[in-house]
């Protein structure tokens, strides 16, 4: 991303007031927080100079922190001390030379992808819940980039980030779920590509050939290793792949992220210094986070327990939803399943994933960690241990 293009706006839509550190203008991408978590556990063995370089790559989101502090009294209270909830925001910004190729820069950006990542207190599970961009929600009044304030509105979720940046997206998620968001990370197209390229591509399984000019993809069926550019087209394509729905696109993103986590955690990356450093550099260079998380040490402290997390414990699902009654092209929360999911995450109770689900939550008896003997819902989704070809 060019300095001139980014100096006036930054990675979020929060407007002026952000404190910047000198760094290369690169960003992260859709959901790579899980992969980053896997590689930071190896950072303690790096030399001091390398540590300082990687630490200086990270950009703190000061403006969002100030806005969230303004509304601290209305924010939810965390119920479980060591559990953490991180909102991962994939920005569709076209600003900068690298992102401009994906469309005209309108001067605003929306959340192309949003994932609420829940890390359990014991770090035995990491549950990533996708929030559809077309989900109808109540967006509170937020600070715009020009310092004016918007009015509360009932609209689709991705407009929260467009109106008031990461702080507005965090507040919207908290009002929707009543879950305290402890940290947030903003990512964009270019950083996602760099992360994929830094691990020499990610393997996916295609059930049929792809010839998509709009996404720049021409791929055979079967197992295919995607480079960064191909991966971006694969996870962003909507109308030309699958059934053309956003549901199918989200599921494709989740499967890809599972494969990315498995690749980063593999011995060929973590035990190979030549491969490890580019991964760490790509990950940290593309991070814009809340100030509390904006250091290599803070990230390490947050995710060090994830080295004990089994790949089957890295879970992906989508918030239960159904067609919005006012517009079939939009979504609304499906109750009571959505409320049950949010409550389990809030209390750090187990969330069961059915990898062969039909798209609807079911119930099963479980008092696994919470001591709750009432029927617990099982949600359709996938894990990082799943074979995308099966």
Coordinates of C-alpha atoms in Angstrom, one line a residue:
X1 CA 0.0 0.0 0.0
X2 CA 1.4 3.4 -0.9
X3 CA 2.3 5.9 1.8
X4 CA 0.3 8.7 0.2
X5 CA -2.8 6.6 -0.1
X6 CA -2.7 5.3 3.5
X7 CA -1.4 8.3 5.4
X8 CA -4.8 10.1 5.3
X9 CA -7.0 7.2 6.2
X10 CA -5.3 4.2 7.7
X11 CA -6.5 0.6 7.9
X12 CA -9.9 1.4 9.5
X13 CA -12.7 3.8 8.9
X14 CA -12.1 5.5 12.3
X15 CA -10.7 8.6 10.7
X16 CA -7.9 10.8 12.1
X17 CA -6.3 10.4 15.5
X18 CA -4.6 7.0 15.1
X19 CA -1.0 6.7 16.3
X20 CA 1.2 5.1 13.7
X21 CA 4.4 3.3 14.0
X22 CA 6.9 3.3 11.1
X23 CA 6.3 0.1 9.1
X24 CA 5.9 -1.3 5.6
X25 CA 2.3 -0.5 4.5
X26 CA 1.0 -4.0 4.5
X27 CA -2.1 -5.4 6.1
X28 CA -3.4 -8.8 7.2
X29 CA -6.4 -10.6 5.8
X30 CA -9.6 -12.4 6.2
X31 CA -9.3 -14.6 9.4
X32 CA -5.5 -15.2 9.4
X33 CA -5.6 -14.5 13.2
X34 CA -5.9 -18.2 13.7
X35 CA -2.8 -18.9 11.6
X36 CA -1.0 -16.0 13.3
X37 CA -1.7 -17.5 16.7
X38 CA -0.1 -20.8 15.6
X39 CA 3.2 -19.1 14.5
X40 CA 3.7 -16.6 17.3
X41 CA 4.3 -19.4 19.8
X42 CA 7.7 -19.8 18.0
X43 CA 8.7 -16.2 18.3
X44 CA 10.3 -16.5 21.7
X45 CA 13.3 -18.2 20.1
X46 CA 14.0 -15.3 17.7
X47 CA 16.9 -13.0 18.1
X48 CA 16.3 -9.6 19.8
X49 CA 16.8 -7.7 16.5
X50 CA 14.2 -9.9 14.8
X51 CA 11.9 -9.4 17.8
X52 CA 12.1 -5.6 17.5
X53 CA 11.5 -5.7 13.8
X54 CA 8.4 -7.9 14.1
X55 CA 7.2 -6.0 17.1
X56 CA 7.5 -2.7 15.3
X57 CA 5.4 -4.0 12.4
X58 CA 2.2 -3.9 14.3
X59 CA -0.1 -0.8 14.2
X60 CA -2.1 0.1 17.3
X61 CA -5.7 1.3 16.6
X62 CA -5.7 4.2 19.0
X63 CA -8.9 5.9 17.6
X64 CA -11.0 2.8 18.1
X65 CA -9.7 2.4 21.7
X66 CA -10.7 6.0 22.5
X67 CA -14.2 5.5 21.0
X68 CA -14.8 2.2 22.9
X69 CA -13.6 3.8 26.2
X70 CA -16.3 6.5 25.7
X71 CA -19.0 3.8 25.8
X72 CA -17.4 1.5 28.4
X73 CA -20.4 1.7 30.8
X74 CA -22.7 0.1 28.2
X75 CA -20.4 -2.7 27.1
X76 CA -20.9 -6.3 28.3
X77 CA -18.9 -7.7 31.2
X78 CA -16.6 -10.6 30.6
X79 CA -17.8 -13.6 32.6
X80 CA -14.8 -16.0 32.4
X81 CA -11.4 -14.5 33.4
X82 CA -9.0 -16.3 31.0
X83 CA -11.3 -16.8 28.0
X84 CA -10.8 -14.2 25.2
X85 CA -13.0 -13.0 22.3
X86 CA -11.3 -11.4 19.3
X87 CA -13.2 -9.7 16.5
X88 CA -11.4 -10.3 13.2
X89 CA -12.5 -7.8 10.5
X90 CA -11.7 -8.4 6.9
X91 CA -11.8 -5.0 5.2
X92 CA -12.7 -4.6 1.5
X93 CA -10.7 -1.3 1.3
X94 CA -9.5 -0.5 -2.3
X95 CA -7.1 2.2 -1.1
X96 CA -3.4 1.8 -1.9
X97 CA -1.7 0.4 -5.0
X98 CA -2.1 -3.3 -4.1
X99 CA -5.8 -3.1 -3.2
X100 CA -6.9 -0.7 -6.0
X101 CA -6.8 -3.5 -8.6
X102 CA -9.8 -5.1 -6.9
X103 CA -12.1 -2.2 -7.7
X104 CA -12.6 1.6 -7.5
X105 CA -11.7 3.2 -4.2
X106 CA -14.9 5.0 -3.0
X107 CA -13.1 6.5 0.0
X108 CA -14.9 4.1 2.4
X109 CA -14.6 0.4 3.3
X110 CA -16.9 -2.3 4.6
X111 CA -16.3 -5.5 6.5
X112 CA -16.0 -8.0 3.7
X113 CA -15.6 -10.7 6.3
X114 CA -16.2 -10.7 10.1
X115 CA -15.3 -13.5 12.5
X116 CA -15.8 -13.6 16.3
X117 CA -13.0 -15.8 17.5
X118 CA -13.5 -17.3 21.0
X119 CA -10.4 -18.7 22.7
X120 CA -11.5 -21.0 25.6
X121 CA -10.0 -20.4 29.1
X122 CA -7.9 -23.5 28.8
X123 CA -7.1 -22.9 25.2
X124 CA -8.3 -26.3 24.3
X125 CA -10.6 -24.9 21.7
X126 CA -10.6 -21.9 19.3
X127 CA -14.1 -21.3 17.9
X128 CA -14.4 -19.0 14.9
X129 CA -18.0 -17.7 14.3
X130 CA -18.6 -16.0 11.0
X131 CA -21.0 -13.1 11.0
X132 CA -22.7 -12.7 7.5
X133 CA -22.2 -9.2 6.1
X134 CA -25.9 -9.2 5.0
X135 CA -27.2 -10.0 8.5
X136 CA -29.7 -7.4 9.6
X137 CA -28.6 -5.8 12.9
X138 CA -29.0 -2.7 15.0
X139 CA -26.0 -0.5 14.5
X140 CA -25.6 2.1 17.3
X141 CA -24.8 5.8 16.8
X142 CA -21.0 5.9 15.9
X143 CA -18.2 8.3 15.3
X144 CA -17.8 8.8 11.6
X145 CA -14.3 9.5 9.9
X146 CA -15.1 13.2 9.8
X147 CA -15.7 13.2 13.6
X148 CA -19.5 13.7 13.2
X149 CA -21.8 11.1 14.8
X150 CA -24.3 8.8 13.0
X151 CA -27.8 8.0 14.2
X152 CA -28.6 4.4 15.4
X153 CA -30.0 2.4 12.5
X154 CA -31.3 -1.1 11.7
X155 CA -29.3 -2.2 8.7
X156 CA -27.0 -4.9 7.4
X157 CA -24.0 -5.7 9.5
X158 CA -21.2 -4.7 7.1
X159 CA -22.3 -1.1 7.2
X160 CA -21.2 -0.7 10.8
X161 CA -17.5 -0.8 9.8
X162 CA -18.2 1.6 6.9
X163 CA -20.0 4.1 9.2
X164 CA -17.7 4.1 12.2
X165 CA -14.7 1.7 11.6
X166 CA -13.6 -1.0 14.0
X167 CA -15.1 0.6 17.1
X168 CA -18.5 0.7 15.6
X169 CA -18.2 -2.9 14.4
X170 CA -17.1 -4.0 17.9
X171 CA -20.0 -2.2 19.6
X172 CA -22.5 -3.7 17.0
X173 CA -21.2 -7.2 17.7
X174 CA -21.4 -6.7 21.5
X175 CA -25.0 -5.4 21.3
X176 CA -25.9 -8.3 19.0
X177 CA -24.4 -11.1 21.1
X178 CA -23.9 -9.6 24.7
X179 CA -20.4 -11.0 24.5
X180 CA -17.5 -8.8 25.6
X181 CA -15.0 -8.3 22.7
X182 CA -11.6 -8.2 24.3
X183 CA -9.6 -7.4 21.2
X184 CA -10.0 -6.6 17.5
X185 CA -7.8 -7.1 14.4
X186 CA -8.4 -5.4 11.1
X187 CA -7.1 -7.0 7.9
X188 CA -7.2 -6.4 4.1
X189 CA -6.7 -8.1 0.7
X190 CA -2.9 -7.5 0.4
X191 CA -2.0 -8.9 3.7
X192 CA -4.0 -12.1 3.1
X193 CA -2.1 -12.8 -0.1
X194 CA 1.2 -12.3 1.7
X195 CA 0.3 -14.6 4.5
X196 CA -0.6 -17.4 2.0
X197 CA 2.5 -16.8 -0.1
X198 CA 4.7 -16.9 3.0
X199 CA 3.8 -20.5 3.6
X200 CA 4.2 -21.4 -0.1
X201 CA 0.5 -21.7 -0.8
X202 CA -2.4 -23.6 0.8
X203 CA -3.9 -26.8 -0.5
X204 CA -7.6 -27.1 -1.1
X205 CA -9.8 -29.6 -2.8
X206 CA -12.0 -28.6 -5.7
X207 CA -14.9 -30.9 -6.6
X208 CA -15.1 -29.4 -10.0
X209 CA -12.9 -27.3 -12.3
X210 CA -13.1 -23.5 -11.9
X211 CA -12.9 -21.1 -14.8
X212 CA -13.8 -17.7 -13.3
X213 CA -12.6 -14.6 -15.2
X214 CA -14.0 -12.2 -12.6
X215 CA -12.0 -13.9 -9.8
X216 CA -9.0 -14.5 -12.0
X217 CA -9.2 -18.3 -11.4
X218 CA -8.7 -21.2 -13.8
X219 CA -8.1 -24.3 -11.8
X220 CA -8.6 -28.1 -12.3
X221 CA -10.7 -30.3 -10.1
X222 CA -9.0 -32.2 -7.2
X223 CA -6.3 -31.2 -4.8
X224 CA -4.8 -27.8 -5.8
X225 CA -2.3 -25.6 -4.0
X226 CA -3.4 -22.0 -4.2
X227 CA -0.9 -19.1 -4.1
X228 CA -1.9 -15.8 -2.5
X229 CA -3.6 -14.2 -5.5
X230 CA -5.6 -17.4 -6.3
X231 CA -6.5 -17.8 -2.6
X232 CA -7.9 -14.3 -2.5
X233 CA -10.1 -15.0 -5.6
X234 CA -11.2 -18.3 -4.1
X235 CA -12.4 -17.0 -0.8
X236 CA -14.0 -13.8 -2.2
X237 CA -15.8 -15.2 -5.2
X238 CA -19.6 -15.2 -4.6
X239 CA -21.7 -15.3 -7.8
X240 CA -19.5 -17.6 -9.9
X241 CA -18.6 -20.4 -7.5
X242 CA -21.0 -22.9 -5.8
X243 CA -24.6 -21.8 -5.7
X244 CA -23.7 -18.1 -5.7
X245 CA -24.9 -17.5 -2.2
X246 CA -23.0 -15.8 0.6
X247 CA -23.6 -18.9 2.7
X248 CA -21.6 -21.0 0.3
X249 CA -18.8 -18.3 0.2
X250 CA -18.6 -18.3 4.0
X251 CA -18.3 -22.0 4.1
X252 CA -15.6 -21.9 1.5
X253 CA -13.7 -19.3 3.6
X254 CA -14.0 -21.5 6.7
X255 CA -12.6 -24.5 4.9
X256 CA -9.7 -22.5 3.5
X257 CA -8.9 -21.0 6.9
X258 CA -8.9 -24.5 8.4
X259 CA -6.4 -25.6 5.7
X260 CA -4.3 -22.5 6.4
X261 CA -4.1 -23.2 10.1
X262 CA -3.0 -26.8 9.4
X263 CA -0.4 -25.6 7.0
X264 CA 1.1 -23.0 9.4
X265 CA 1.1 -25.5 12.3
X266 CA 2.9 -28.1 10.2
X267 CA 6.5 -29.0 11.0
X268 CA 7.6 -27.8 7.5
X269 CA 6.8 -24.2 8.7
X270 CA 7.4 -24.0 12.4
X271 CA 10.6 -26.0 12.4
X272 CA 12.1 -24.3 9.4
X273 CA 13.6 -20.9 10.2
X274 CA 13.9 -20.0 6.5
X275 CA 10.1 -20.4 6.2
X276 CA 9.1 -19.3 9.7
X277 CA 10.5 -15.7 9.5
X278 CA 8.5 -14.7 6.3
X279 CA 5.4 -16.0 8.0
X280 CA 6.0 -14.0 11.1
X281 CA 6.9 -10.9 9.1
X282 CA 3.9 -11.2 6.9
X283 CA 1.6 -11.8 9.9
X284 CA 2.8 -8.9 12.0
X285 CA 3.3 -6.4 9.1
X286 CA -0.4 -6.7 8.3
X287 CA -1.8 -6.3 11.8
X288 CA -3.8 -3.4 13.0
X289 CA -5.1 -4.1 16.5
X290 CA -6.3 -2.5 19.6
X291 CA -3.4 -1.0 21.5
X292 CA -3.4 -3.6 24.2
X293 CA -2.7 -6.3 21.6
X294 CA -0.3 -4.2 19.5
X295 CA 2.9 -5.9 20.5
X296 CA 4.6 -9.2 19.8
X297 CA 4.7 -9.9 23.5
X298 CA 1.0 -9.3 24.0
X299 CA 0.1 -11.5 21.0
X300 CA 2.4 -14.2 22.4
X301 CA 0.9 -14.0 25.8
X302 CA -2.6 -14.3 24.3
X303 CA -2.0 -17.3 22.1
X304 CA 0.8 -19.3 23.7
X305 CA -1.6 -21.8 25.0
X306 CA -2.8 -22.5 21.5
X307 CA 0.2 -24.8 20.8
X308 CA -1.7 -27.3 23.0
X309 CA -4.9 -26.9 21.0
X310 CA -5.5 -29.9 18.8
X311 CA -6.5 -29.2 15.2
X312 CA -9.9 -30.7 15.8
X313 CA -10.3 -28.1 18.5
X314 CA -10.0 -25.2 16.0
X315 CA -13.7 -24.9 15.0
X316 CA -15.5 -22.9 12.3
X317 CA -19.2 -22.2 12.1
X318 CA -21.6 -19.4 11.1
X319 CA -24.0 -17.7 13.4
X320 CA -27.4 -19.4 13.0
X321 CA -29.5 -17.3 10.7
X322 CA -32.5 -17.4 8.3
X323 CA -33.9 -15.2 5.6
X324 CA -34.9 -11.7 6.8
X325 CA -38.7 -11.3 6.9
X326 CA -38.5 -7.9 5.2
X327 CA -36.1 -9.0 2.4
X328 CA -35.3 -12.5 1.4
X329 CA -31.9 -11.4 0.1
X330 CA -30.9 -10.4 3.7
X331 CA -30.4 -12.5 6.8
X332 CA -31.7 -12.3 10.4
X333 CA -30.7 -14.3 13.5
X334 CA -32.4 -17.7 13.8
X335 CA -33.7 -18.1 17.3
X336 CA -33.4 -19.8 19.7
X337 CA -30.2 -21.3 18.2
X338 CA -28.3 -18.0 17.9
X339 CA -29.1 -17.0 21.5
X340 CA -28.0 -20.4 22.7
X341 CA -24.7 -20.1 20.8
X342 CA -24.0 -16.7 22.2
X343 CA -24.8 -17.8 25.7
X344 CA -22.4 -20.7 25.5
X345 CA -19.6 -18.5 24.2
X346 CA -20.3 -16.0 26.9
X347 CA -20.0 -18.6 29.6
X348 CA -17.1 -20.4 27.9
X349 CA -19.2 -23.6 27.7
X350 CA -18.4 -26.2 25.0
X351 CA -19.7 -25.6 21.5
X352 CA -20.2 -28.9 19.6
X353 CA -19.6 -28.9 15.9
X354 CA -21.3 -31.4 13.5
X355 CA -19.1 -31.5 10.4
X356 CA -21.8 -33.4 8.5
X357 CA -24.6 -31.0 9.5
X358 CA -27.5 -30.0 7.3
X359 CA -27.3 -26.3 8.2
X360 CA -29.5 -26.4 11.3
X361 CA -28.5 -26.6 15.0
X362 CA -29.6 -29.8 16.8
X363 CA -29.5 -30.7 20.5
X364 CA -27.6 -33.2 22.5
X365 CA -27.0 -34.0 26.1
X366 CA -23.7 -32.4 27.4
X367 CA -22.3 -31.2 30.7
X368 CA -18.8 -31.6 29.4
X369 CA -17.2 -28.5 31.0
X370 CA -19.9 -26.2 32.2
X371 CA -21.6 -28.7 34.5
X372 CA -24.8 -28.0 32.6
X373 CA -26.9 -31.1 32.1
X374 CA -29.5 -29.5 29.9
X375 CA -29.6 -30.3 26.2
X376 CA -26.7 -28.5 24.4
X377 CA -27.1 -27.5 20.7
X378 CA -24.8 -28.9 18.1
X379 CA -24.0 -26.5 15.3
X380 CA -23.0 -27.3 11.6
X381 CA -19.5 -26.4 10.8
X382 CA -16.0 -27.7 10.2
X383 CA -12.6 -28.0 12.0
X384 CA -9.0 -27.5 11.0
X385 CA -8.6 -31.3 11.1
X386 CA -11.1 -31.9 8.3
X387 CA -9.9 -33.1 5.0
X388 CA -11.4 -30.7 2.4
X389 CA -11.5 -33.6 -0.1
X390 CA -13.6 -35.9 2.1

